[in-house]
Short mmCIF file of C-alpha atoms in Angstrom, two decimals:
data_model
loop_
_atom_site.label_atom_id
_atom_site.label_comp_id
_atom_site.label_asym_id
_atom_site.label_seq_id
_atom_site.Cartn_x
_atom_site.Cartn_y
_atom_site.Cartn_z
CA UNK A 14 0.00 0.00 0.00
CA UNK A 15 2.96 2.28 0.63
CA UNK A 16 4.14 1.66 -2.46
CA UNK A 17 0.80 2.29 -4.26
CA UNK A 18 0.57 6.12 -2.01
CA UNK A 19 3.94 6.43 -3.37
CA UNK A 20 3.04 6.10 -7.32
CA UNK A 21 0.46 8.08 -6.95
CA UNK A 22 2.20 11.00 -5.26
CA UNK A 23 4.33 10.65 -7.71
CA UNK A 24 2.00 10.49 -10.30
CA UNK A 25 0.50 14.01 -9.02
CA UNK A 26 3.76 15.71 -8.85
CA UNK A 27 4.36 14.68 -12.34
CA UNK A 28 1.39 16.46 -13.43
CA UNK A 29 1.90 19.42 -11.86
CA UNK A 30 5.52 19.47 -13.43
CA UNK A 31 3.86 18.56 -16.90
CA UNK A 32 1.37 21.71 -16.47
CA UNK A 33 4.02 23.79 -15.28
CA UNK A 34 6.78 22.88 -17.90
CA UNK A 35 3.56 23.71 -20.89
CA UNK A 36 2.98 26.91 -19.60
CA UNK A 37 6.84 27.50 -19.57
CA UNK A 38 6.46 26.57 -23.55
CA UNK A 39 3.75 28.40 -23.99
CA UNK A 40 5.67 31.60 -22.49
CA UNK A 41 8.94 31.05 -24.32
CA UNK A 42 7.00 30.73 -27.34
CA UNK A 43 5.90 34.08 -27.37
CA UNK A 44 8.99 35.24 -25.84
CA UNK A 45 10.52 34.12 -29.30
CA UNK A 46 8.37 36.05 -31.18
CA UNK A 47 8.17 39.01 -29.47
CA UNK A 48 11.91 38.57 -29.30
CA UNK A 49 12.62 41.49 -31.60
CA UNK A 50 10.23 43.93 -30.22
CA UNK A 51 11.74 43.26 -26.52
CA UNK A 52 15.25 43.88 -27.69
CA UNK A 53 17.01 40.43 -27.86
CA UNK A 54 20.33 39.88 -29.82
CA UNK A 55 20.73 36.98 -31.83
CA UNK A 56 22.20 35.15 -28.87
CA UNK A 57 19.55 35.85 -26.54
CA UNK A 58 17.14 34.23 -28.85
CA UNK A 59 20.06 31.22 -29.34
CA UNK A 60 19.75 31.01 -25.89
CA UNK A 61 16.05 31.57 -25.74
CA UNK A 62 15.93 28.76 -28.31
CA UNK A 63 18.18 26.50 -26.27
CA UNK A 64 15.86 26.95 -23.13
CA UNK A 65 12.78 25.52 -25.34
CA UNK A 66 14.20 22.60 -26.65
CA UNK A 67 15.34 21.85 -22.82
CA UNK A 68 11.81 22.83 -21.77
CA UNK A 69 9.99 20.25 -24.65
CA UNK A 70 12.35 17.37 -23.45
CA UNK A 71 11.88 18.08 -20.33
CA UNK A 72 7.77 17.97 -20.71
CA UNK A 73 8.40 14.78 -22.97
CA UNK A 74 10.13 12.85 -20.43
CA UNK A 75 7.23 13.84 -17.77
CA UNK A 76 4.50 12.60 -20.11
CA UNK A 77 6.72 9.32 -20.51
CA UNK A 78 7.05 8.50 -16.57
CA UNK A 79 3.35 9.50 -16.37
CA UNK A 80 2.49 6.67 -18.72
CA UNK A 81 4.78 4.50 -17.59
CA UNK A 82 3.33 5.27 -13.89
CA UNK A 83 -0.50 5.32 -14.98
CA UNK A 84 0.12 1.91 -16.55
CA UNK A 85 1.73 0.61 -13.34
CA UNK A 86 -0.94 2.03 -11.42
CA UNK A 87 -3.37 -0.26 -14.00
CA UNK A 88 -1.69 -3.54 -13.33
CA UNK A 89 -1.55 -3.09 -9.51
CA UNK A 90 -5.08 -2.45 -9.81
CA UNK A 91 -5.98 -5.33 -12.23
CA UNK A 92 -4.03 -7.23 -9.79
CA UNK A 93 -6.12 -6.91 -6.68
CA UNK A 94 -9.34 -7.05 -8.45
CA UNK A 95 -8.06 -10.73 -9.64
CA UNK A 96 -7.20 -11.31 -6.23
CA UNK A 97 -10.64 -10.39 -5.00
CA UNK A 98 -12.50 -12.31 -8.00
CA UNK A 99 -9.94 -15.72 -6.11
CA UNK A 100 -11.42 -14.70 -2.78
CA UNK A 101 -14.98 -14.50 -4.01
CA UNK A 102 -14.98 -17.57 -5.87
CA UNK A 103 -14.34 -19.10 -2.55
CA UNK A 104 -16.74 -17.73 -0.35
CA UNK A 105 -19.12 -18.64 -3.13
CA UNK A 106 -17.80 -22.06 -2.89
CA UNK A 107 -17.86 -22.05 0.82
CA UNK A 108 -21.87 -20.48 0.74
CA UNK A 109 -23.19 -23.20 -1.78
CA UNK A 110 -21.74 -25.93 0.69
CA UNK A 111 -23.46 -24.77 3.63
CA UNK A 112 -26.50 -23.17 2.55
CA UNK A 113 -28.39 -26.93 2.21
CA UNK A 114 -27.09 -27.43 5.85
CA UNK A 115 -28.76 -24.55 6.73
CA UNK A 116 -31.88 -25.21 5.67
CA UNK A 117 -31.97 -28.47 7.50
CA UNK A 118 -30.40 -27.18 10.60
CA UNK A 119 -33.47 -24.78 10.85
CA UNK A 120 -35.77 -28.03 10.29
CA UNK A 121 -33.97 -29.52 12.57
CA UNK A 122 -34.21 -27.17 15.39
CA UNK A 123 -37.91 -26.58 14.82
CA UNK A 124 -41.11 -28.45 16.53
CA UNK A 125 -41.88 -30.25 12.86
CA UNK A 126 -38.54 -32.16 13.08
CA UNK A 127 -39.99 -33.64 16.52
CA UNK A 128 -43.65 -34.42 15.05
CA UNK A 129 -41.45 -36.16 12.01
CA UNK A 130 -39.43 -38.18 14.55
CA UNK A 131 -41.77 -39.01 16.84
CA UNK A 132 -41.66 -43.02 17.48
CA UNK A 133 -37.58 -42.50 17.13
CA UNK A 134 -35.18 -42.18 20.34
CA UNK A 135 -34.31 -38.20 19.73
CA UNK A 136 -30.48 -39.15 20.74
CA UNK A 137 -31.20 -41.53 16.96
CA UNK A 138 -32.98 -38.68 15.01
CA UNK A 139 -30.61 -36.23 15.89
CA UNK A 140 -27.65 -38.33 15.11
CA UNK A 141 -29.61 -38.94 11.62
CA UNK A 142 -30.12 -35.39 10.89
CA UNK A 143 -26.23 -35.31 11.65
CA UNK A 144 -25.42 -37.94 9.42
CA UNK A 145 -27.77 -36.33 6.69
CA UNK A 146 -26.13 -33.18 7.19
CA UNK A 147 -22.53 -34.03 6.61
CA UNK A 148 -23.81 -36.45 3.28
CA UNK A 149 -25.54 -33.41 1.48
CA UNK A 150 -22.49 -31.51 2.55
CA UNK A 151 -19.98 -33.60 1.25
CA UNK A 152 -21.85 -34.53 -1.80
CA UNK A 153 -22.69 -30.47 -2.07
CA UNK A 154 -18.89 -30.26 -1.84
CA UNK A 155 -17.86 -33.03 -4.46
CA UNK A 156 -20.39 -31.86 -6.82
CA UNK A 157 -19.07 -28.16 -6.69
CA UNK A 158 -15.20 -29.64 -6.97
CA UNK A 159 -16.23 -31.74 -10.36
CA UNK A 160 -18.15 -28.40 -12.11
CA UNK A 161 -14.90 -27.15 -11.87
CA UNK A 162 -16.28 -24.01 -9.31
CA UNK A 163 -14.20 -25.03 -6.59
CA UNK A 164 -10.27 -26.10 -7.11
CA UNK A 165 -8.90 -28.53 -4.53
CA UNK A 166 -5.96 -26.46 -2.66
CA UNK A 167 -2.54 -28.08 -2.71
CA UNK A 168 -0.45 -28.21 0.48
CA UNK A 169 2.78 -27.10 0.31
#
């Protein structure tokens, strides 16, 4: 992130030197051709010449950083977007697993579970709702993993 501050203060120094260095060839521009009028010899306006082709390098080199920096500043964006889409992916992952178990687990903790199970040993439906719960989960799982949605993490 330091970094990232870093180009971009950079970045907005950069533009302030590109305004100021066009307004500097904007003023030596009429400089030249007032040069006459003003009183200039023909090595003032040498000189006065010199100054403008520094001044144009000068603002071409600060529109080539601030491409070079506006393009950086691109990629480190299009790199934590990419990032994000990878987290995403897996909280999707993660939400399509459980969201099944959910639904049961609310049966399951309501008063129609009990009318459903009533001749059964609750210790025995309970463990069945359990064993039900960790199936669809697993299957939920398995299913997601073959689609593709879900890549298997290796261990390092």
């Amino acid at each position: 992130n330091k970094s990232l501050v870093n180009m971009v203060s950079l970045l907005k120094s950069l533009t302030y030197y590109e305004s100021a260095t066009s307004a500097n060839q904007v003023l030596l521009l009429r400089l030249r051709n007032d040069a006459r009028r003003i009183g200039f010899n023909t090595e003032e306006e040498e000189f006065l010449e010199d100054i403008s082709v520094e001044n144009k390098q000068c603002d071409n080199l600060a529109n080539i950083y601030a491409g070079i920096l506006t393009g950086m500043s691109d990629a480190r964006v299009s790199v934590v977007s990419n990032n994000l889409a990878v987290i995403m992916k897996y909280l999707a992952v993660i939400n399509v697993v459980f969201m099944p178990l959910t639904v049961i687990t609310g049966l399951g903790g309501m008063s129609e579970f009990t009318m459903m199970t009533e001749g059964l040993w609750w210790p025995h439906a309970y463990s069945a709702l359990v064993l039900v719960m960790v199936l669809i989960g697993y299957v939920t799982y398995l299913l997601v993993r073959r689609i593709g949605a879900a890549p298997v993490p290796r261990r390092r």
